[in-house]
PDB file of C-alpha atoms and ligand atoms in Angstrom:
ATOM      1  CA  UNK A  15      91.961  91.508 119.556  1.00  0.00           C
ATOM      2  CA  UNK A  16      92.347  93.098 116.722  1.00  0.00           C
ATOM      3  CA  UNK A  17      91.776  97.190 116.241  1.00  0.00           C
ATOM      4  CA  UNK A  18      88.930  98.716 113.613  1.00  0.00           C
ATOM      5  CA  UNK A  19      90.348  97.868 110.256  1.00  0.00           C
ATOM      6  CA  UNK A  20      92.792 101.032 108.597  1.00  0.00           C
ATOM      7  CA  UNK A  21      91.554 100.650 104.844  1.00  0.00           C
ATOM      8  CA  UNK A  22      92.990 103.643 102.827  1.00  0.00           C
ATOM      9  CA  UNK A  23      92.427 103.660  98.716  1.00  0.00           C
ATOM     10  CA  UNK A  24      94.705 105.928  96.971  1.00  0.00           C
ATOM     11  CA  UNK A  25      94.532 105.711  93.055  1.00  0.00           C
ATOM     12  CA  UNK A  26      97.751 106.040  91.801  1.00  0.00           C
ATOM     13  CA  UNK A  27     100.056 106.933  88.796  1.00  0.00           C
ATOM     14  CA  UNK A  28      98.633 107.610  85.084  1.00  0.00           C
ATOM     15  CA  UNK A  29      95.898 104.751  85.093  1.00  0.00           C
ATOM     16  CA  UNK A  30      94.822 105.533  88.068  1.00  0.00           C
ATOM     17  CA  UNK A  31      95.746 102.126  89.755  1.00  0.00           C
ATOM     18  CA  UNK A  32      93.665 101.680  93.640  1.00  0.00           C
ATOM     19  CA  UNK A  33      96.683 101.383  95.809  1.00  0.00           C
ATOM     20  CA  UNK A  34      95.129  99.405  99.155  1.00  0.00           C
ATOM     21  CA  UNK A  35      96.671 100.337 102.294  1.00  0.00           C
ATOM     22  CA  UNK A  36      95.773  97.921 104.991  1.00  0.00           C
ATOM     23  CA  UNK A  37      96.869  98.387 108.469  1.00  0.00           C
ATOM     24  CA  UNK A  38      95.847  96.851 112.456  1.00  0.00           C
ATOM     25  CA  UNK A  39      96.164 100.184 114.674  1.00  0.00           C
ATOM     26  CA  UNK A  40      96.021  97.985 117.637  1.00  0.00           C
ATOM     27  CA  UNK A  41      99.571  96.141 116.608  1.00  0.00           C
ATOM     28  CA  UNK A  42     100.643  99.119 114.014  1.00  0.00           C
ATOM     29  CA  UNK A  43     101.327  96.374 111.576  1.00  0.00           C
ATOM     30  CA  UNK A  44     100.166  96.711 107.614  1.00  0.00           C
ATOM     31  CA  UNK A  45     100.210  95.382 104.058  1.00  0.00           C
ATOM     32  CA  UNK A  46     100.487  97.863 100.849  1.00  0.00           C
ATOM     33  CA  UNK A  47      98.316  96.142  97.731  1.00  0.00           C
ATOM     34  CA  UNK A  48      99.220  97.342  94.248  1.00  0.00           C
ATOM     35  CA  UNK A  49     101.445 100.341  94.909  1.00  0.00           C
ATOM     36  CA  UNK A  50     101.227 101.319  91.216  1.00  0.00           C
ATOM     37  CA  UNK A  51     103.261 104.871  91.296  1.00  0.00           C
ATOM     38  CA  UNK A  52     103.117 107.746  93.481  1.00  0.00           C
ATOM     39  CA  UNK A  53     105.177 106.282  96.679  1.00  0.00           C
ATOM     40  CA  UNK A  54     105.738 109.252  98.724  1.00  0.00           C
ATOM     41  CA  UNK A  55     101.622 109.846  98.723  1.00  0.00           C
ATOM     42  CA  UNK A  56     101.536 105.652 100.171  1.00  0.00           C
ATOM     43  CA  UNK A  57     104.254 106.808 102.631  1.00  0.00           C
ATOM     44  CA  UNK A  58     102.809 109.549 103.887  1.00  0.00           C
ATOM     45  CA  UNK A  59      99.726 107.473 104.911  1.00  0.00           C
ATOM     46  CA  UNK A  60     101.604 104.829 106.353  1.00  0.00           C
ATOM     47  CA  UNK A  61     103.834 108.097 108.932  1.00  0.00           C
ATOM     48  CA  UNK A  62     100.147 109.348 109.061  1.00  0.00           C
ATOM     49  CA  UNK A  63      98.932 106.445 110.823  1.00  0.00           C
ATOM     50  CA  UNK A  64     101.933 105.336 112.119  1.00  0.00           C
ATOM     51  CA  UNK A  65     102.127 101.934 110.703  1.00  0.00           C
ATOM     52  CA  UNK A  66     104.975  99.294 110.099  1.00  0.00           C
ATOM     53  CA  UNK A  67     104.717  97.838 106.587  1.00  0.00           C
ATOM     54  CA  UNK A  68     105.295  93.760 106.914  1.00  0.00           C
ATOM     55  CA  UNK A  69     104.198  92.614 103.324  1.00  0.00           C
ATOM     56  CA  UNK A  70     104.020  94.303  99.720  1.00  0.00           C
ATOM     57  CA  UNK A  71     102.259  92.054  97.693  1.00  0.00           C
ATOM     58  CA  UNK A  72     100.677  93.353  93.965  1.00  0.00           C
ATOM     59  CA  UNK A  73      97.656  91.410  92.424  1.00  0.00           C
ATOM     60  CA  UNK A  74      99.379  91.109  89.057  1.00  0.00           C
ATOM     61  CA  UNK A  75     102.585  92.670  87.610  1.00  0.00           C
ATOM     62  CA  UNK A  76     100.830  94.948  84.834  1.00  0.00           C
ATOM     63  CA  UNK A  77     103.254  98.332  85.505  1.00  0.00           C
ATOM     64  CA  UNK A  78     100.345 100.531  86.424  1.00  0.00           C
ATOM     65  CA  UNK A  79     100.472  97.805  89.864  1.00  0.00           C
ATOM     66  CA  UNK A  80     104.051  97.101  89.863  1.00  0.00           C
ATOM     67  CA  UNK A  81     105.471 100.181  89.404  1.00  0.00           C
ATOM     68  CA  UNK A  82     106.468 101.408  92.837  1.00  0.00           C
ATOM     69  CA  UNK A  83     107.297  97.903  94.070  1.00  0.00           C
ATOM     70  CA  UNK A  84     111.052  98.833  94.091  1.00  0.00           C
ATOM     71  CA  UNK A  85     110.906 102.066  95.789  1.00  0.00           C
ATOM     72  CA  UNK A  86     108.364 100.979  98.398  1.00  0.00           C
ATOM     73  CA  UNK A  87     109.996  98.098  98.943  1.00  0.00           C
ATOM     74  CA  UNK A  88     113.977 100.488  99.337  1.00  0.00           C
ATOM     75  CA  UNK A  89     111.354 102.300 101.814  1.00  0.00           C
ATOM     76  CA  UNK A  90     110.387 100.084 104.073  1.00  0.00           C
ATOM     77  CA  UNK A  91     112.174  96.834 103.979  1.00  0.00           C
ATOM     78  CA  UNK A  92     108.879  94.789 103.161  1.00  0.00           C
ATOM     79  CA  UNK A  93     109.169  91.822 101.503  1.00  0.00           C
ATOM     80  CA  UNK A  94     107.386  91.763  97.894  1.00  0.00           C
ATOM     81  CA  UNK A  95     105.388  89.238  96.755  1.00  0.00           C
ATOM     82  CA  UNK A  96     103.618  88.145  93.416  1.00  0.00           C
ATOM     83  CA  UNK A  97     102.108  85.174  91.893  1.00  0.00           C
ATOM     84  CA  UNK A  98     105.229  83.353  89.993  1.00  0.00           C
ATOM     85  CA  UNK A  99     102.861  83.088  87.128  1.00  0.00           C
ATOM     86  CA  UNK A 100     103.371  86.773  86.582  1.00  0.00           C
ATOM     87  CA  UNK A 101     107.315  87.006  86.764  1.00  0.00           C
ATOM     88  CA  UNK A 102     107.815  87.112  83.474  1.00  0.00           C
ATOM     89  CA  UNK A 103     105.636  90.009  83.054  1.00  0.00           C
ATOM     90  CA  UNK A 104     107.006  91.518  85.685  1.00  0.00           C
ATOM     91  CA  UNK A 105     110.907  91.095  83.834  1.00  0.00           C
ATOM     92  CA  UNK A 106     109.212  92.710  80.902  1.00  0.00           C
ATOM     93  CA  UNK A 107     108.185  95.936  82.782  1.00  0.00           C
ATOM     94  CA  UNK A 108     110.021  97.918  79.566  1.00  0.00           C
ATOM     95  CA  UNK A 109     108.099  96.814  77.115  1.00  0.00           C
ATOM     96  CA  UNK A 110     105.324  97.546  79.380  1.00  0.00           C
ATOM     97  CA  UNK A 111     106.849 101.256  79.667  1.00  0.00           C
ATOM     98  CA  UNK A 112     107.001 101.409  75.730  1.00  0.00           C
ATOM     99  CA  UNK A 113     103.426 100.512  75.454  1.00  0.00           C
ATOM    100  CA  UNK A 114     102.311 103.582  77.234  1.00  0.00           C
ATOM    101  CA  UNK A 115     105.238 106.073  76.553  1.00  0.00           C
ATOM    102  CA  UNK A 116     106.486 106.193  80.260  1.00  0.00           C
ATOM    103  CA  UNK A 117     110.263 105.515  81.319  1.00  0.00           C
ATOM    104  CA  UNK A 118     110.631 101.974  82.914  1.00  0.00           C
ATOM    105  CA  UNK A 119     110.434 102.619  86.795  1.00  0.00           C
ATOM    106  CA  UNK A 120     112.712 101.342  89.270  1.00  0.00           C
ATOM    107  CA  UNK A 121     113.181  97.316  89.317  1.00  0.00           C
ATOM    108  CA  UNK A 122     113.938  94.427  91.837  1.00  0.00           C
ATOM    109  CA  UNK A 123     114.730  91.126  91.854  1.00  0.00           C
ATOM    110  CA  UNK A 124     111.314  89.264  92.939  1.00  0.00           C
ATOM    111  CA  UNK A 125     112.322  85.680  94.827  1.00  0.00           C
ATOM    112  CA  UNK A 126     109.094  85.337  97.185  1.00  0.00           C
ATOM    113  CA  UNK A 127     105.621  83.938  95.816  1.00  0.00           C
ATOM    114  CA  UNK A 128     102.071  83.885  96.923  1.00  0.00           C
ATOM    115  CA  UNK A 129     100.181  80.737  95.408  1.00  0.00           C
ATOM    116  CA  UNK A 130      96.365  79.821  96.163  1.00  0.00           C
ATOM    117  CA  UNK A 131      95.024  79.635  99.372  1.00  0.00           C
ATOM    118  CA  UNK A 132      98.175  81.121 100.972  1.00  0.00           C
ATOM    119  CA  UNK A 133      97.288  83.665 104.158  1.00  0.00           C
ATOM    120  CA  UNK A 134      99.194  87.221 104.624  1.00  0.00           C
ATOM    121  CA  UNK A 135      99.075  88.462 108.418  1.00  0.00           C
ATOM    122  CA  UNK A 136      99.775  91.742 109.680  1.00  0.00           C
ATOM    123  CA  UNK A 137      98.186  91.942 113.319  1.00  0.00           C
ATOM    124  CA  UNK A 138      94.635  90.928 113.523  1.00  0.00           C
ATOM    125  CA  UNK A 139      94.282  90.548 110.340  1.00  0.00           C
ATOM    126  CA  UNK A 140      94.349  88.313 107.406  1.00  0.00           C
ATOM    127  CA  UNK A 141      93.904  87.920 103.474  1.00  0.00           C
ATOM    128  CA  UNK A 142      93.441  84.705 102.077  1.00  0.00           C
ATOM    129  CA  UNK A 143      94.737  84.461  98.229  1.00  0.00           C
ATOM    130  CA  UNK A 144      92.934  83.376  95.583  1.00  0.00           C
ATOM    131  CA  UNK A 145      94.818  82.370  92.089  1.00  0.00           C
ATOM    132  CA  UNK A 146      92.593  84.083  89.568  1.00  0.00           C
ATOM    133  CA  UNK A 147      94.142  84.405  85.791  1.00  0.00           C
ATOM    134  CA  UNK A 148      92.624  85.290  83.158  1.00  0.00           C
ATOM    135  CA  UNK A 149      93.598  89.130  83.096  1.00  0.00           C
ATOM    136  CA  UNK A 150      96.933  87.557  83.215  1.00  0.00           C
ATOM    137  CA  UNK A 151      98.156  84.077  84.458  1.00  0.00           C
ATOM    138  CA  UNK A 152      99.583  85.405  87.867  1.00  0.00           C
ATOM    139  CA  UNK A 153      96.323  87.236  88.860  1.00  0.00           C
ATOM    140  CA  UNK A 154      95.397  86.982  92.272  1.00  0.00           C
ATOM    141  CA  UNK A 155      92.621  88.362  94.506  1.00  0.00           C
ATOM    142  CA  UNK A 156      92.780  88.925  98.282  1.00  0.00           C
ATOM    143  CA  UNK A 157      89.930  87.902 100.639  1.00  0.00           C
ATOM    144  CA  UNK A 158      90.904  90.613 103.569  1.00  0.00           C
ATOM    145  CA  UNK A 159      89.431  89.733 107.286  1.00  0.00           C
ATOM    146  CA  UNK A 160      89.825  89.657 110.724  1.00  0.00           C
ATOM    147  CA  UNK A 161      92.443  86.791 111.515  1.00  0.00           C
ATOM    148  CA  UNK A 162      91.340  83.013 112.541  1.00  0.00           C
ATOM    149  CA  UNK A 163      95.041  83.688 114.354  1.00  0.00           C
ATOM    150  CA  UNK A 164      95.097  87.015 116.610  1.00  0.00           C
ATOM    151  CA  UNK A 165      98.248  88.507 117.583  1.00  0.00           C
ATOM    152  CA  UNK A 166      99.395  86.942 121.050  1.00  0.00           C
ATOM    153  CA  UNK A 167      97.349  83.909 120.423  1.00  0.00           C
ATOM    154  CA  UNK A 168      94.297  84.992 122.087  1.00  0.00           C
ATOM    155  CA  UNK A 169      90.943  83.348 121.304  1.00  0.00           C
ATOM    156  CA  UNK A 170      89.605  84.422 118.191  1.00  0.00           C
ATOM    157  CA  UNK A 171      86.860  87.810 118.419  1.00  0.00           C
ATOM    158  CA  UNK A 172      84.572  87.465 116.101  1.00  0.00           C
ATOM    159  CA  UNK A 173      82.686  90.533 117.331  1.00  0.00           C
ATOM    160  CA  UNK A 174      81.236  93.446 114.887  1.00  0.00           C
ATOM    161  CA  UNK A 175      84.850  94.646 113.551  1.00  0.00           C
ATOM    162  CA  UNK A 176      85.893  91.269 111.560  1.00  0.00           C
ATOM    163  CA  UNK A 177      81.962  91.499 109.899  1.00  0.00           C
ATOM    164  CA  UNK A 178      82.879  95.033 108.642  1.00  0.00           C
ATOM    165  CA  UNK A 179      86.665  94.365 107.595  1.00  0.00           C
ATOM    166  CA  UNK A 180      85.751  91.206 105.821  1.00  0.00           C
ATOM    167  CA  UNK A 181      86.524  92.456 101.978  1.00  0.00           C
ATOM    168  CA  UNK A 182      87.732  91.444  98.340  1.00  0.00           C
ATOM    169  CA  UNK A 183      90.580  93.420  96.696  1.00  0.00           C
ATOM    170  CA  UNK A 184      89.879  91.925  93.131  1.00  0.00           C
ATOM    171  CA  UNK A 185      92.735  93.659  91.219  1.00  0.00           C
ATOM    172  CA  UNK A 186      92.047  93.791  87.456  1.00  0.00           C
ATOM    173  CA  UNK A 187      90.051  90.489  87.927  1.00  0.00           C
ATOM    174  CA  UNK A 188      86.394  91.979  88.443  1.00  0.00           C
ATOM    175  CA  UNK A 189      85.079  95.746  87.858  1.00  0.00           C
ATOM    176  CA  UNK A 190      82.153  97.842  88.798  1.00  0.00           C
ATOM    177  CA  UNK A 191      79.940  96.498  85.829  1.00  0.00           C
ATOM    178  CA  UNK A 192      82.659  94.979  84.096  1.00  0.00           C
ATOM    179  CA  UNK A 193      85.694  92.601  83.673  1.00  0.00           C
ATOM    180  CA  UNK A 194      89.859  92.913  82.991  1.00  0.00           C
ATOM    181  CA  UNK A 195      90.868  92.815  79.849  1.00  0.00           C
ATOM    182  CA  UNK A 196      92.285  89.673  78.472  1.00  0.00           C
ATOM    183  CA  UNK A 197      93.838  91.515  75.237  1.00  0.00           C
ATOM    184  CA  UNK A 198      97.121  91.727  76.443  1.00  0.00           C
ATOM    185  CA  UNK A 199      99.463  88.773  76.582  1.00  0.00           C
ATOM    186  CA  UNK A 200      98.746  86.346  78.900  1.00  0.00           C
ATOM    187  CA  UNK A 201      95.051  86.875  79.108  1.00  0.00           C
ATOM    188  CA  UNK A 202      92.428  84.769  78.548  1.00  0.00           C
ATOM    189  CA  UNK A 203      89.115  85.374  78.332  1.00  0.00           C
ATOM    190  CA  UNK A 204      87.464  81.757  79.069  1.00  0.00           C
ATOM    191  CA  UNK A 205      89.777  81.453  81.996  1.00  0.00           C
ATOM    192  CA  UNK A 206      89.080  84.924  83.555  1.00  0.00           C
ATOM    193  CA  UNK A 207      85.267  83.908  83.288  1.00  0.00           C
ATOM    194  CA  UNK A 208      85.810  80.882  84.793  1.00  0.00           C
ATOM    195  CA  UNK A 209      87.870  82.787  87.789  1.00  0.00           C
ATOM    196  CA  UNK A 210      85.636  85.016  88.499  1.00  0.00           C
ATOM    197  CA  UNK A 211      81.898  82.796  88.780  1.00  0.00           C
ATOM    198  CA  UNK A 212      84.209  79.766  90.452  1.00  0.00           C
ATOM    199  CA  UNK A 213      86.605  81.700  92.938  1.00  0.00           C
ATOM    200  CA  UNK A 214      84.550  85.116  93.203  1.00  0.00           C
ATOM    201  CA  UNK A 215      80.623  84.730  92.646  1.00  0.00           C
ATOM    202  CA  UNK A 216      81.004  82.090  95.122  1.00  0.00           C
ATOM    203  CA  UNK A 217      81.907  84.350  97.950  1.00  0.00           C
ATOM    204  CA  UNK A 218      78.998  85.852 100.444  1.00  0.00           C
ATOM    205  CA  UNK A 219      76.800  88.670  98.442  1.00  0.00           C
ATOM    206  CA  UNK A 220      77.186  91.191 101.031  1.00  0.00           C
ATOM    207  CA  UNK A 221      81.531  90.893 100.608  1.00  0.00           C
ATOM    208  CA  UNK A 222      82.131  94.613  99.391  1.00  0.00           C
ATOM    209  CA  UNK A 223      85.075  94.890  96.590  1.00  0.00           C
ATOM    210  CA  UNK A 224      87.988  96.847  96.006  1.00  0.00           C
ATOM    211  CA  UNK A 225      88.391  96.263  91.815  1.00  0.00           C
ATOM    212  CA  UNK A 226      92.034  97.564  90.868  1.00  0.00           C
ATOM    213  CA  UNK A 227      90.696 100.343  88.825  1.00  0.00           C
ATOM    214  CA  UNK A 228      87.340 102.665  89.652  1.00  0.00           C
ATOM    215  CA  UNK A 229      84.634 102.491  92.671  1.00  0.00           C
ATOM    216  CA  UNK A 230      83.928  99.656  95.031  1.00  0.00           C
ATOM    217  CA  UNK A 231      80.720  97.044  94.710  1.00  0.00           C
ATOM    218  CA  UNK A 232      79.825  94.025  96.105  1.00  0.00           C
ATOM    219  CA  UNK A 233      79.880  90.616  94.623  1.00  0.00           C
ATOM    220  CA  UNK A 234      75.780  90.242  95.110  1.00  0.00           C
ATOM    221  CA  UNK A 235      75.693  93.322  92.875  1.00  0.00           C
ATOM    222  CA  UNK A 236      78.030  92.060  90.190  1.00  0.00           C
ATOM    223  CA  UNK A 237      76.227  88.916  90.215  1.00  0.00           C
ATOM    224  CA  UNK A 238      72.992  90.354  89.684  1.00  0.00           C
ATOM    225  CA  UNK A 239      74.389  93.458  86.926  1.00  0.00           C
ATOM    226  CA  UNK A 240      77.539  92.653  85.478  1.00  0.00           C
ATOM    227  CA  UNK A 241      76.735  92.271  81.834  1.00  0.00           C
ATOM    228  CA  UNK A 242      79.897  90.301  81.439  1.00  0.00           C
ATOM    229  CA  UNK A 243      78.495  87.422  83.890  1.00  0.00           C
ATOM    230  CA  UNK A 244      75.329  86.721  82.760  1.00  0.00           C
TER     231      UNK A 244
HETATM  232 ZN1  LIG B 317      96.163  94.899  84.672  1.00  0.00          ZN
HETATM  233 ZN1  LIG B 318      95.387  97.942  86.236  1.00  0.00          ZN
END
């Protein structure tokens, strides 16, 4: 059985980038989402809570999301993933840097990929990917919940916690009253409408998101306000 969800948002680095830390305090196992900049602040939560970091995984490799991927990575060992779609972006981090004036952080050499409906696990948890591009090709968004697959095998407990942990981190996909912009290379603006009303709006109302940028909603409220979706 799993324990009560560990859910800490930290945003990070100039753009202010919402760095997910997810972790099971019943196994001590976690996943970092998007850890943008600003990796001693993510590893002080992860000593706070005493938690072993299994998977890094960003939603897209803009820098403001990419940036501490290296040194997190050096850190704690954690394999790093990313949509393939977004490698080249991700190889391109200095012209990213130029755009915005900062110096090009710390690089790796990315070989693992998440592609659609692939699951992440870190104790009795799970997230679900979803391939959304539009923002850029590689987008992805995570549908976080209590795992089908417990640690140890048990029989699934579908109790109160996995109601409350269940959970969209959107990335750059879907805003508080707005969208991602699809200026940049790689975006599209068709496609990330398309994403968002075929792989998001069709989720449960009630699912609460984590956008990469700004304050939480849910996807009943977006579907009902957004003036992008309408
Ligand atoms: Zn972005
Ligand atoms: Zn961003």
């Amino acid at each position: 059985m799993a324990g009560k969800l560990i859910h800490e948002v930290i945003p990070v680095g100039i753009l202010r980038c919402n760095c997910s830390i997810l972790g099971d305090p019943a196994t001590g196992e976690a996943i970092v989402v998007d850890p943008g900049d600003e990796i001693e602040r993510i590893l002080e939560i992860i000593r706070r809570h005493g938690l072993k970091v299994r998977t890094i995984v960003s939603t897209h490799t803009h820098i403001d999301h990419v940036g501490g991927l290296a040194g997190l990575h050096r850190a704690t060992g954690a394999p790093v993933l990313i949509h393939e779609a977004d490698l080249e972006l991700y190889k391109n981090l200095d012209t990213q840097a130029q755009w915005l004036g900062v110096p090009t952080p710390a690089m790796m050499r990315i070989r693992d990929f998440v592609k659609e409906d692939d699951t992440l696990r870190w104790g009795g948890y799970e997230a679900r990917v979803l391939h959304t591009p539009g923002h850029t090709q590689g987008s992805i968004s995570l549908v976080v919940d209590a795992s089908a697959v417990p640690p140890g095998g048990e029989l699934p407990n579908v109790a109160a916690d996995s109601v409350v942990a269940a959970r969209l981190l959107a990335g750059d996909t879907l805003f508080h009253g707005s969208i991602g912009r699809t200026d940049l290379p790689g975006g599209s603006y068709p496609q990330i409408l398309s994403s968002i009303r075929e792989k998001l709006l069709t989720l449960p109302d009630e699912l609460v998101v984590y956008p990469g940028h700004g304050d939480i909603t849910t996807i009943g409220s977006e579907r009902e306000f957004n003036p992008f979706l309408r």
